[in-house]
PDB file of C-alpha atoms in Angstrom:
ATOM      1  CA  MET A   1      23.635  -8.284  -6.298  1.00  0.00           C
ATOM      2  CA  GLU A   2      20.007  -8.541  -7.388  1.00  0.00           C
ATOM      3  CA  THR A   3      18.970  -9.527  -3.855  1.00  0.00           C
ATOM      4  CA  ILE A   4      20.875  -6.617  -2.316  1.00  0.00           C
ATOM      5  CA  TRP A   5      19.213  -4.141  -4.654  1.00  0.00           C
ATOM      6  CA  LEU A   6      15.796  -5.675  -4.054  1.00  0.00           C
ATOM      7  CA  ALA A   7      16.310  -5.218  -0.306  1.00  0.00           C
ATOM      8  CA  LEU A   8      17.317  -1.578  -0.860  1.00  0.00           C
ATOM      9  CA  LEU A   9      14.295  -1.027  -3.087  1.00  0.00           C
ATOM     10  CA  GLY A  10      12.014  -2.546  -0.464  1.00  0.00           C
ATOM     11  CA  ALA A  11      13.524  -0.408   2.299  1.00  0.00           C
ATOM     12  CA  LEU A  12      13.001   2.782   0.293  1.00  0.00           C
ATOM     13  CA  LEU A  13       9.415   1.872  -0.552  1.00  0.00           C
ATOM     14  CA  ALA A  14       8.644   0.925   3.046  1.00  0.00           C
ATOM     15  CA  GLY A  15      10.147   4.187   4.293  1.00  0.00           C
ATOM     16  CA  TYR A  16       8.055   6.173   1.842  1.00  0.00           C
ATOM     17  CA  LEU A  17       4.829   4.354   2.729  1.00  0.00           C
ATOM     18  CA  VAL A  18       5.392   5.008   6.434  1.00  0.00           C
ATOM     19  CA  LEU A  19       6.456   8.632   6.100  1.00  0.00           C
ATOM     20  CA  GLY A  20       4.306   9.680   3.171  1.00  0.00           C
ATOM     21  CA  GLY A  21       1.405   7.680   4.550  1.00  0.00           C
ATOM     22  CA  TYR A  22       0.890   9.873   7.607  1.00  0.00           C
ATOM     23  CA  ASP A  23       1.162  12.967   5.396  1.00  0.00           C
ATOM     24  CA  TYR A  24      -1.788  11.775   3.340  1.00  0.00           C
ATOM     25  CA  GLY A  25      -3.707  10.743   6.434  1.00  0.00           C
ATOM     26  CA  VAL A  26      -3.359  14.149   8.086  1.00  0.00           C
ATOM     27  CA  GLN A  27      -4.261  15.887   4.814  1.00  0.00           C
ATOM     28  CA  LEU A  28      -7.432  13.788   4.697  1.00  0.00           C
ATOM     29  CA  LEU A  29      -8.419  14.465   8.295  1.00  0.00           C
ATOM     30  CA  HIS A  30      -7.163  17.971   9.051  1.00  0.00           C
ATOM     31  CA  ALA A  31     -10.400  19.806   8.242  1.00  0.00           C
ATOM     32  CA  ALA A  32     -12.771  17.196   9.686  1.00  0.00           C
ATOM     33  CA  LEU A  33     -10.956  16.986  13.022  1.00  0.00           C
ATOM     34  CA  SER A  34     -10.154  20.680  13.463  1.00  0.00           C
ATOM     35  CA  ARG A  35     -12.342  23.395  14.904  1.00  0.00           C
ATOM     36  CA  GLY A  36     -11.320  26.767  13.550  1.00  0.00           C
ATOM     37  CA  GLU A  37      -8.384  28.086  11.575  1.00  0.00           C
ATOM     38  CA  GLY A  38      -5.921  27.727  14.442  1.00  0.00           C
ATOM     39  CA  GLU A  39      -6.443  23.993  14.763  1.00  0.00           C
ATOM     40  CA  ARG A  40      -6.353  23.481  10.993  1.00  0.00           C
ATOM     41  CA  ARG A  41      -2.965  25.141  10.818  1.00  0.00           C
ATOM     42  CA  LEU A  42      -1.784  23.150  13.815  1.00  0.00           C
ATOM     43  CA  ALA A  43      -2.883  19.901  12.169  1.00  0.00           C
ATOM     44  CA  LEU A  44      -0.987  20.646   8.959  1.00  0.00           C
ATOM     45  CA  ASN A  45       2.064  21.874  10.826  1.00  0.00           C
ATOM     46  CA  THR A  46       2.387  18.573  12.678  1.00  0.00           C
ATOM     47  CA  PHE A  47       3.994  17.179   9.515  1.00  0.00           C
ATOM     48  CA  GLY A  48       5.125  20.519   8.088  1.00  0.00           C
ATOM     49  CA  PRO A  49       8.867  20.093   8.782  1.00  0.00           C
ATOM     50  CA  PHE A  50       8.919  16.616   7.279  1.00  0.00           C
ATOM     51  CA  PHE A  51       6.576  16.291   4.345  1.00  0.00           C
ATOM     52  CA  LEU A  52       8.901  17.503   1.573  1.00  0.00           C
ATOM     53  CA  GLY A  53      11.652  15.271   2.943  1.00  0.00           C
ATOM     54  CA  ASN A  54       9.212  12.364   3.042  1.00  0.00           C
ATOM     55  CA  GLU A  55       8.618  12.692  -0.712  1.00  0.00           C
ATOM     56  CA  VAL A  56      12.364  12.216  -1.300  1.00  0.00           C
ATOM     57  CA  TRP A  57      11.895   8.551  -0.415  1.00  0.00           C
ATOM     58  CA  LEU A  58       9.526   8.186  -3.365  1.00  0.00           C
ATOM     59  CA  VAL A  59      12.039   9.867  -5.672  1.00  0.00           C
ATOM     60  CA  ALA A  60      14.803   7.566  -4.418  1.00  0.00           C
ATOM     61  CA  PHE A  61      12.550   4.525  -4.886  1.00  0.00           C
ATOM     62  CA  ALA A  62      11.760   5.559  -8.477  1.00  0.00           C
ATOM     63  CA  GLY A  63      15.461   6.119  -9.188  1.00  0.00           C
ATOM     64  CA  VAL A  64      16.464   2.710  -7.869  1.00  0.00           C
ATOM     65  CA  MET A  65      13.605   1.062  -9.755  1.00  0.00           C
ATOM     66  CA  ALA A  66      14.669   2.673 -13.025  1.00  0.00           C
ATOM     67  CA  GLY A  67      18.384   2.049 -12.533  1.00  0.00           C
ATOM     68  CA  ALA A  68      18.482  -1.384 -10.923  1.00  0.00           C
ATOM     69  CA  PHE A  69      15.299  -2.996 -12.284  1.00  0.00           C
ATOM     70  CA  PRO A  70      14.718  -1.396 -15.704  1.00  0.00           C
ATOM     71  CA  HIS A  71      13.077  -4.472 -17.227  1.00  0.00           C
ATOM     72  CA  ALA A  72      10.360  -4.582 -14.553  1.00  0.00           C
ATOM     73  CA  GLU A  73       9.726  -0.875 -15.013  1.00  0.00           C
ATOM     74  CA  ALA A  74       9.487  -1.268 -18.790  1.00  0.00           C
ATOM     75  CA  ALA A  75       7.042  -4.158 -18.443  1.00  0.00           C
ATOM     76  CA  LEU A  76       4.806  -2.527 -15.831  1.00  0.00           C
ATOM     77  CA  LEU A  77       4.528   1.151 -16.708  1.00  0.00           C
ATOM     78  CA  PRO A  78       2.664   0.863 -20.048  1.00  0.00           C
ATOM     79  CA  SER A  79      -0.198  -1.038 -18.395  1.00  0.00           C
ATOM     80  CA  LEU A  80      -0.165   1.116 -15.237  1.00  0.00           C
ATOM     81  CA  HIS A  81       0.176   4.515 -16.881  1.00  0.00           C
ATOM     82  CA  LEU A  82      -3.204   5.887 -15.756  1.00  0.00           C
ATOM     83  CA  PRO A  83      -3.098   4.654 -12.108  1.00  0.00           C
ATOM     84  CA  VAL A  84       0.481   5.851 -11.650  1.00  0.00           C
ATOM     85  CA  ALA A  85      -0.278   9.227 -13.256  1.00  0.00           C
ATOM     86  CA  GLY A  86      -3.340   9.649 -11.048  1.00  0.00           C
ATOM     87  CA  LEU A  87      -1.412   8.711  -7.903  1.00  0.00           C
ATOM     88  CA  LEU A  88       1.419  11.134  -8.696  1.00  0.00           C
ATOM     89  CA  GLY A  89      -1.131  13.807  -9.554  1.00  0.00           C
ATOM     90  CA  GLY A  90      -2.661  13.423  -6.107  1.00  0.00           C
ATOM     91  CA  VAL A  91       0.770  13.685  -4.494  1.00  0.00           C
ATOM     92  CA  VAL A  92       1.617  16.864  -6.418  1.00  0.00           C
ATOM     93  CA  VAL A  93      -1.756  18.548  -5.851  1.00  0.00           C
ATOM     94  CA  GLY A  94      -1.695  17.754  -2.138  1.00  0.00           C
ATOM     95  CA  THR A  95       1.873  18.978  -1.717  1.00  0.00           C
ATOM     96  CA  VAL A  96       1.191  22.266  -3.510  1.00  0.00           C
ATOM     97  CA  ALA A  97      -2.094  22.843  -1.671  1.00  0.00           C
ATOM     98  CA  VAL A  98      -0.546  22.273   1.766  1.00  0.00           C
ATOM     99  CA  GLN A  99       2.141  24.879   1.043  1.00  0.00           C
ATOM    100  CA  LEU A 100      -0.150  27.483  -0.518  1.00  0.00           C
ATOM    101  CA  ARG A 101      -3.054  27.277   1.929  1.00  0.00           C
ATOM    102  CA  SER A 102      -1.547  29.574   4.549  1.00  0.00           C
ATOM    103  CA  ARG A 103      -0.250  32.035   1.940  1.00  0.00           C
ATOM    104  CA  HIS A 104      -3.779  33.406   1.449  1.00  0.00           C
ATOM    105  CA  ARG A 105      -5.646  35.499   4.002  1.00  0.00           C
ATOM    106  CA  SER A 106      -9.139  35.169   2.552  1.00  0.00           C
ATOM    107  CA  ARG A 107     -11.316  32.392   3.930  1.00  0.00           C
ATOM    108  CA  PRO A 108     -12.580  31.158   0.511  1.00  0.00           C
ATOM    109  CA  ALA A 109      -9.014  30.716  -0.733  1.00  0.00           C
ATOM    110  CA  ARG A 110      -8.006  28.773   2.365  1.00  0.00           C
ATOM    111  CA  VAL A 111     -11.095  26.588   2.078  1.00  0.00           C
ATOM    112  CA  LEU A 112     -10.215  25.850  -1.551  1.00  0.00           C
ATOM    113  CA  TRP A 113      -6.591  24.965  -0.845  1.00  0.00           C
ATOM    114  CA  GLY A 114      -7.625  22.942   2.199  1.00  0.00           C
ATOM    115  CA  ALA A 115     -10.071  20.967   0.084  1.00  0.00           C
ATOM    116  CA  LEU A 116      -7.363  20.357  -2.516  1.00  0.00           C
ATOM    117  CA  ALA A 117      -4.978  19.182   0.215  1.00  0.00           C
ATOM    118  CA  ALA A 118      -7.594  16.695   1.428  1.00  0.00           C
ATOM    119  CA  ALA A 119      -8.352  15.602  -2.142  1.00  0.00           C
ATOM    120  CA  GLY A 120      -4.662  15.063  -2.843  1.00  0.00           C
ATOM    121  CA  GLY A 121      -4.324  12.939   0.283  1.00  0.00           C
ATOM    122  CA  LEU A 122      -7.397  10.911  -0.660  1.00  0.00           C
ATOM    123  CA  VAL A 123      -6.178  10.237  -4.207  1.00  0.00           C
ATOM    124  CA  ALA A 124      -2.684   9.297  -3.047  1.00  0.00           C
ATOM    125  CA  ALA A 125      -3.909   7.064  -0.213  1.00  0.00           C
ATOM    126  CA  ALA A 126      -6.490   5.227  -2.312  1.00  0.00           C
ATOM    127  CA  GLY A 127      -4.158   5.224  -5.325  1.00  0.00           C
ATOM    128  CA  TRP A 128      -1.639   2.952  -3.646  1.00  0.00           C
ATOM    129  CA  GLY A 129      -4.409   0.461  -2.975  1.00  0.00           C
ATOM    130  CA  LEU A 130      -5.664   0.641  -6.554  1.00  0.00           C
ATOM    131  CA  LEU A 131      -2.129   0.122  -7.827  1.00  0.00           C
ATOM    132  CA  THR A 132      -1.578  -2.844  -5.510  1.00  0.00           C
ATOM    133  CA  GLY A 133      -4.903  -4.402  -6.460  1.00  0.00           C
ATOM    134  CA  ILE A 134      -4.190  -4.073 -10.178  1.00  0.00           C
ATOM    135  CA  LEU A 135      -0.718  -5.557  -9.760  1.00  0.00           C
ATOM    136  CA  LEU A 136      -2.120  -8.535  -7.887  1.00  0.00           C
ATOM    137  CA  GLY A 137      -5.376  -9.161  -9.677  1.00  0.00           C
ATOM    138  CA  GLY A 138      -5.569  -7.077 -12.819  1.00  0.00           C
ATOM    139  CA  SER A 139      -8.039  -4.334 -13.640  1.00  0.00           C
ATOM    140  CA  SER A 140     -10.826  -6.877 -14.254  1.00  0.00           C
ATOM    141  CA  ALA A 141     -10.850  -7.974 -10.591  1.00  0.00           C
ATOM    142  CA  ARG A 142     -12.937  -4.974  -9.610  1.00  0.00           C
ATOM    143  CA  LEU A 143     -14.084  -6.077  -6.152  1.00  0.00           C
ATOM    144  CA  PHE A 144     -10.552  -7.015  -5.144  1.00  0.00           C
ATOM    145  CA  VAL A 145      -9.102  -3.732  -6.454  1.00  0.00           C
ATOM    146  CA  LEU A 146     -11.820  -1.739  -4.664  1.00  0.00           C
ATOM    147  CA  LEU A 147     -11.152  -3.531  -1.374  1.00  0.00           C
ATOM    148  CA  CYS A 148      -7.426  -2.820  -1.728  1.00  0.00           C
ATOM    149  CA  ALA A 149      -8.202   0.871  -2.276  1.00  0.00           C
ATOM    150  CA  VAL A 150     -10.442   0.968   0.812  1.00  0.00           C
ATOM    151  CA  ALA A 151      -7.760  -0.816   2.825  1.00  0.00           C
ATOM    152  CA  THR A 152      -4.997   1.674   2.013  1.00  0.00           C
ATOM    153  CA  LEU A 153      -7.325   4.668   2.327  1.00  0.00           C
ATOM    154  CA  THR A 154      -8.413   3.704   5.846  1.00  0.00           C
ATOM    155  CA  LEU A 155      -4.925   2.523   6.799  1.00  0.00           C
ATOM    156  CA  PHE A 156      -3.290   5.831   5.872  1.00  0.00           C
ATOM    157  CA  ALA A 157      -6.140   7.796   7.447  1.00  0.00           C
ATOM    158  CA  GLY A 158      -5.722   5.865  10.703  1.00  0.00           C
ATOM    159  CA  HIS A 159      -1.944   6.232  10.442  1.00  0.00           C
ATOM    160  CA  GLY A 160      -2.430   9.983  10.071  1.00  0.00           C
ATOM    161  CA  ALA A 161      -4.795  10.077  13.058  1.00  0.00           C
ATOM    162  CA  ALA A 162      -2.185   8.337  15.233  1.00  0.00           C
ATOM    163  CA  PHE A 163       0.495  10.767  14.038  1.00  0.00           C
ATOM    164  CA  LEU A 164      -1.774  13.754  14.653  1.00  0.00           C
ATOM    165  CA  ALA A 165      -2.584  12.551  18.169  1.00  0.00           C
ATOM    166  CA  MET A 166       1.113  12.022  18.835  1.00  0.00           C
ATOM    167  CA  ARG A 167       2.127  15.481  17.601  1.00  0.00           C
ATOM    168  CA  SER A 168      -0.736  17.647  18.913  1.00  0.00           C
ATOM    169  CA  GLY A 169      -2.498  18.308  22.193  1.00  0.00           C
ATOM    170  CA  GLY A 170      -5.791  19.417  23.722  1.00  0.00           C
ATOM    171  CA  PRO A 171      -9.123  18.792  21.998  1.00  0.00           C
ATOM    172  CA  LEU A 172      -7.474  18.115  18.623  1.00  0.00           C
ATOM    173  CA  ARG A 173      -5.503  15.280  20.151  1.00  0.00           C
ATOM    174  CA  GLY A 174      -8.641  13.800  21.684  1.00  0.00           C
ATOM    175  CA  ARG A 175     -10.550  13.921  18.406  1.00  0.00           C
ATOM    176  CA  ALA A 176      -7.625  12.301  16.578  1.00  0.00           C
ATOM    177  CA  LEU A 177      -7.510   9.498  19.150  1.00  0.00           C
ATOM    178  CA  ARG A 178     -11.228   8.824  18.760  1.00  0.00           C
ATOM    179  CA  ALA A 179     -11.179   9.015  14.959  1.00  0.00           C
ATOM    180  CA  GLY A 180      -8.265   6.614  14.631  1.00  0.00           C
ATOM    181  CA  VAL A 181     -10.027   3.674  16.298  1.00  0.00           C
ATOM    182  CA  PRO A 182     -12.789   3.081  13.698  1.00  0.00           C
ATOM    183  CA  LEU A 183     -10.397   3.896  10.861  1.00  0.00           C
ATOM    184  CA  LEU A 184      -7.887   1.251  11.901  1.00  0.00           C
ATOM    185  CA  ALA A 185     -10.677  -1.258  12.532  1.00  0.00           C
ATOM    186  CA  ALA A 186     -12.035  -0.553   9.037  1.00  0.00           C
ATOM    187  CA  ALA A 187      -8.561  -0.989   7.561  1.00  0.00           C
ATOM    188  CA  ALA A 188      -8.172  -4.375   9.278  1.00  0.00           C
ATOM    189  CA  ALA A 189     -11.579  -5.489   7.989  1.00  0.00           C
ATOM    190  CA  ALA A 190     -10.800  -4.330   4.436  1.00  0.00           C
ATOM    191  CA  ILE A 191      -7.437  -6.122   4.455  1.00  0.00           C
ATOM    192  CA  LEU A 192      -9.087  -9.338   5.633  1.00  0.00           C
ATOM    193  CA  ALA A 193     -11.789  -9.001   2.988  1.00  0.00           C
ATOM    194  CA  ALA A 194      -9.258  -8.308   0.209  1.00  0.00           C
ATOM    195  CA  ALA A 195      -7.097 -11.236   1.273  1.00  0.00           C
ATOM    196  CA  GLY A 196     -10.155 -13.494   1.392  1.00  0.00           C
ATOM    197  CA  VAL A 197     -11.395 -12.460  -2.052  1.00  0.00           C
ATOM    198  CA  GLY A 198      -7.908 -12.805  -3.498  1.00  0.00           C
ATOM    199  CA  ALA A 199      -7.394 -16.251  -2.000  1.00  0.00           C
ATOM    200  CA  VAL A 200     -10.798 -17.568  -3.091  1.00  0.00           C
ATOM    201  CA  THR A 201     -10.369 -16.323  -6.655  1.00  0.00           C
ATOM    202  CA  HIS A 202      -6.655 -17.251  -6.798  1.00  0.00           C
ATOM    203  CA  LEU A 203      -5.582 -13.767  -7.848  1.00  0.00           C
ATOM    204  CA  ALA A 204      -2.064 -13.812  -6.447  1.00  0.00           C
ATOM    205  CA  ALA A 205       0.596 -15.784  -8.277  1.00  0.00           C
ATOM    206  CA  THR A 206       2.255 -16.695  -4.960  1.00  0.00           C
ATOM    207  CA  GLY A 207       0.036 -17.507  -2.012  1.00  0.00           C
ATOM    208  CA  TRP A 208       2.139 -15.892   0.697  1.00  0.00           C
ATOM    209  CA  ILE A 209       1.406 -12.409  -0.681  1.00  0.00           C
ATOM    210  CA  LEU A 210      -2.209 -12.708   0.475  1.00  0.00           C
ATOM    211  CA  ALA A 211      -1.395 -14.630   3.644  1.00  0.00           C
ATOM    212  CA  ALA A 212       1.581 -13.618   5.795  1.00  0.00           C
ATOM    213  CA  PRO A 213       1.866  -9.806   5.344  1.00  0.00           C
ATOM    214  CA  PRO A 214      -1.903  -9.143   5.585  1.00  0.00           C
ATOM    215  CA  ALA A 215      -2.167 -11.326   8.685  1.00  0.00           C
ATOM    216  CA  VAL A 216       0.586  -9.357  10.419  1.00  0.00           C
ATOM    217  CA  GLN A 217      -0.991  -6.091   9.240  1.00  0.00           C
ATOM    218  CA  VAL A 218      -4.313  -7.027  10.829  1.00  0.00           C
ATOM    219  CA  VAL A 219      -2.623  -7.865  14.137  1.00  0.00           C
ATOM    220  CA  LEU A 220      -0.720  -4.566  14.104  1.00  0.00           C
ATOM    221  CA  LEU A 221      -3.864  -2.577  13.306  1.00  0.00           C
ATOM    222  CA  LEU A 222      -5.756  -4.210  16.146  1.00  0.00           C
ATOM    223  CA  LEU A 223      -2.861  -3.375  18.463  1.00  0.00           C
ATOM    224  CA  GLY A 224      -3.037   0.174  17.129  1.00  0.00           C
ATOM    225  CA  THR A 225      -6.726   0.474  18.013  1.00  0.00           C
ATOM    226  CA  PHE A 226      -5.988  -0.819  21.511  1.00  0.00           C
ATOM    227  CA  ALA A 227      -3.182   1.751  21.912  1.00  0.00           C
ATOM    228  CA  LEU A 228      -5.435   4.603  20.760  1.00  0.00           C
ATOM    229  CA  ARG A 229      -8.139   3.536  23.219  1.00  0.00           C
ATOM    230  CA  ARG A 230      -5.487   3.591  25.947  1.00  0.00           C
ATOM    231  CA  GLU A 231      -4.434   7.084  24.770  1.00  0.00           C
ATOM    232  CA  ALA A 232      -0.974   5.868  23.795  1.00  0.00           C
ATOM    233  CA  PRO A 233      -0.524   7.433  20.348  1.00  0.00           C
ATOM    234  CA  VAL A 234       3.221   6.712  20.167  1.00  0.00           C
ATOM    235  CA  TRP A 235       2.562   2.976  20.379  1.00  0.00           C
ATOM    236  CA  ALA A 236      -0.343   3.310  17.978  1.00  0.00           C
ATOM    237  CA  PHE A 237       1.894   5.133  15.499  1.00  0.00           C
ATOM    238  CA  ALA A 238       4.516   2.397  15.798  1.00  0.00           C
ATOM    239  CA  ALA A 239       1.853  -0.213  15.016  1.00  0.00           C
ATOM    240  CA  THR A 240       0.428   1.680  12.043  1.00  0.00           C
ATOM    241  CA  SER A 241       3.949   2.315  10.750  1.00  0.00           C
ATOM    242  CA  GLY A 242       4.581  -1.420  10.737  1.00  0.00           C
ATOM    243  CA  ALA A 243       1.311  -2.053   8.919  1.00  0.00           C
ATOM    244  CA  ALA A 244       2.140   0.576   6.296  1.00  0.00           C
ATOM    245  CA  ALA A 245       5.679  -0.778   5.821  1.00  0.00           C
ATOM    246  CA  LEU A 246       4.313  -4.271   5.154  1.00  0.00           C
ATOM    247  CA  MET A 247       2.708  -2.957   1.989  1.00  0.00           C
ATOM    248  CA  ALA A 248       6.203  -2.855   0.466  1.00  0.00           C
ATOM    249  CA  PRO A 249       6.805  -6.622   0.176  1.00  0.00           C
ATOM    250  CA  ILE A 250       3.290  -7.094  -1.196  1.00  0.00           C
ATOM    251  CA  ILE A 251       3.843  -4.474  -3.904  1.00  0.00           C
ATOM    252  CA  LEU A 252       7.322  -5.697  -4.806  1.00  0.00           C
ATOM    253  CA  ALA A 253       6.284  -9.347  -4.945  1.00  0.00           C
ATOM    254  CA  ALA A 254       3.452  -8.417  -7.303  1.00  0.00           C
ATOM    255  CA  SER A 255       5.682  -6.219  -9.479  1.00  0.00           C
ATOM    256  CA  GLY A 256       7.733  -8.930 -11.107  1.00  0.00           C
ATOM    257  CA  ALA A 257       5.549  -8.868 -14.244  1.00  0.00           C
ATOM    258  CA  GLY A 258       5.852 -12.648 -14.476  1.00  0.00           C
ATOM    259  CA  MET A 259       9.661 -12.505 -14.643  1.00  0.00           C
ATOM    260  CA  SER A 260      12.318 -13.800 -12.291  1.00  0.00           C
ATOM    261  CA  LEU A 261      14.422 -11.440 -10.191  1.00  0.00           C
ATOM    262  CA  ALA A 262      17.412 -11.873 -12.522  1.00  0.00           C
ATOM    263  CA  GLU A 263      15.247 -11.074 -15.556  1.00  0.00           C
ATOM    264  CA  THR A 264      13.938  -7.826 -14.106  1.00  0.00           C
ATOM    265  CA  ALA A 265      17.316  -6.521 -12.886  1.00  0.00           C
ATOM    266  CA  ALA A 266      20.024  -4.702 -14.789  1.00  0.00           C
ATOM    267  CA  ASP A 267      23.214  -6.571 -15.632  1.00  0.00           C
ATOM    268  CA  PRO A 268      25.580  -7.330 -12.701  1.00  0.00           C
ATOM    269  CA  THR A 269      28.176  -4.801 -13.870  1.00  0.00           C
ATOM    270  CA  THR A 270      25.644  -1.976 -13.757  1.00  0.00           C
ATOM    271  CA  LEU A 271      24.452  -3.057 -10.324  1.00  0.00           C
ATOM    272  CA  ARG A 272      28.006  -3.082  -8.993  1.00  0.00           C
ATOM    273  CA  LEU A 273      28.676   0.382 -10.408  1.00  0.00           C
ATOM    274  CA  LEU A 274      25.504   1.771  -8.818  1.00  0.00           C
ATOM    275  CA  LEU A 275      26.103   0.253  -5.381  1.00  0.00           C
ATOM    276  CA  PRO A 276      28.556   2.935  -4.090  1.00  0.00           C
ATOM    277  CA  VAL A 277      25.922   5.601  -4.875  1.00  0.00           C
ATOM    278  CA  ALA A 278      23.358   3.769  -2.757  1.00  0.00           C
ATOM    279  CA  VAL A 279      25.879   3.293   0.048  1.00  0.00           C
ATOM    280  CA  LEU A 280      26.394   7.063   0.158  1.00  0.00           C
ATOM    281  CA  VAL A 281      22.871   8.324  -0.508  1.00  0.00           C
ATOM    282  CA  ILE A 282      20.746   6.078   1.730  1.00  0.00           C
ATOM    283  CA  PRO A 283      22.669   6.767   4.991  1.00  0.00           C
ATOM    284  CA  LEU A 284      22.566  10.481   4.139  1.00  0.00           C
ATOM    285  CA  LEU A 285      18.816  10.261   3.624  1.00  0.00           C
ATOM    286  CA  LEU A 286      18.361   8.495   6.961  1.00  0.00           C
ATOM    287  CA  THR A 287      20.590  11.009   8.736  1.00  0.00           C
ATOM    288  CA  LEU A 288      18.718  14.025   7.370  1.00  0.00           C
ATOM    289  CA  GLN A 289      15.385  12.465   8.303  1.00  0.00           C
ATOM    290  CA  ALA A 290      16.590  11.742  11.843  1.00  0.00           C
ATOM    291  CA  VAL A 291      17.971  15.267  12.254  1.00  0.00           C
ATOM    292  CA  GLY A 292      14.649  16.745  11.135  1.00  0.00           C
ATOM    293  CA  TRP A 293      12.674  14.637  13.590  1.00  0.00           C
ATOM    294  CA  TRP A 294      15.050  15.546  16.410  1.00  0.00           C
ATOM    295  CA  ALA A 295      15.006  19.257  15.607  1.00  0.00           C
ATOM    296  CA  PHE A 296      11.189  19.408  15.614  1.00  0.00           C
ATOM    297  CA  ARG A 297      10.564  16.785  18.285  1.00  0.00           C
ATOM    298  CA  ASP A 298       8.803  19.089  20.781  1.00  0.00           C
ATOM    299  CA  ARG A 299       6.507  21.611  19.110  1.00  0.00           C
ATOM    300  CA  PRO A 300       5.574  21.877  15.432  1.00  0.00           C
ATOM    301  CA  PRO A 301       6.390  25.166  13.699  1.00  0.00           C
ATOM    302  CA  THR A 302       3.662  27.424  12.343  1.00  0.00           C
ATOM    303  CA  TYR A 303       4.814  28.308   8.833  1.00  0.00           C
ATOM    304  CA  LEU A 304       2.102  26.312   7.035  1.00  0.00           C
TER     305      LEU A 304
END
C-alpha cells in the first residue's frame, strides 16, 4: 500500500510541476517578450483557461501528503516553514495578480499587477529549487541550494517559453522561440553544476538522486533547445515537460527525512480506507484537465 500511495503522490507532484511550471514561466516572461498591451494579454491568456485547474494538482498533492504520509510531513515542515511559506506566497500573489491585471483600465495599475504576476512566477519557480536544494543538502550548502534555485528558475522559464510559442503566433511566437533556447541551455548547465557539486560534496543520501534524473533532464533540455531552433514548439514543450516531471522523484526521494517508506506512511488500514477516494478523484482530475485542453485547443480566450 505504501508503494501505491508513493506512486500516486509522485504522479500528482509531477503533474503539478509540469502544469504549474509553464504558468510560472509565462508569468516571468510575459512582459519581457510582449510588445504592447495586446500581446501582454495574449501571453497571459495562453494559460488563462488552465492555470486555476493546474493549482488543483498542488492541493491534491498536499492532501495526499498529509493523509498518506503524515510522519514525513510532521518531520519536514518545521524545518521548511519559511521556504514553503515563501513558495506558497509566490503562488498566491502570482495567481491573484494574473486575474486582477485586466480588471483595471489605468496603465499604472496594469503595470503593477503585471510586475506582481512576474514576481510571483519568479518566487514560485526559484522556490521549488530552493526547497529541493535544502532537502538534499541542508541550508548550509549554500552553493548547491543556489544552483538548484537557478536550475528550476531557468527550467520553468524555458518551459513557459515553449508553451508560449506553442500557444501563440506572429512576432510573440518568434520571440518566445528565441528566448527559450538560452533559457533551456542555462537550465541544463545549472543542473549539471548542481549535480556535480552535490556529488563532490556527498550531499545526497542516495547517489542516484544526483545521477539518473539530472542526466535525463539534461538530455531532454538539449532536445528542447534543438526543437525550438527547428521551430517545433510542441516537441520542445514535450521535452521540457519531461524535464519538469523528473523533479518529482528527486523531491520525493529527498523528503524521507531519514526514515523508511513504512515509517513515513500512515498505518495500512488508513491507507486502504483512503484508496477509494484516490481512485475516484484522480481520474476525475485528469478528465477535467483533458476536457479543458480540448475545449481551448485552438485559440486562447481573452478574459485575462
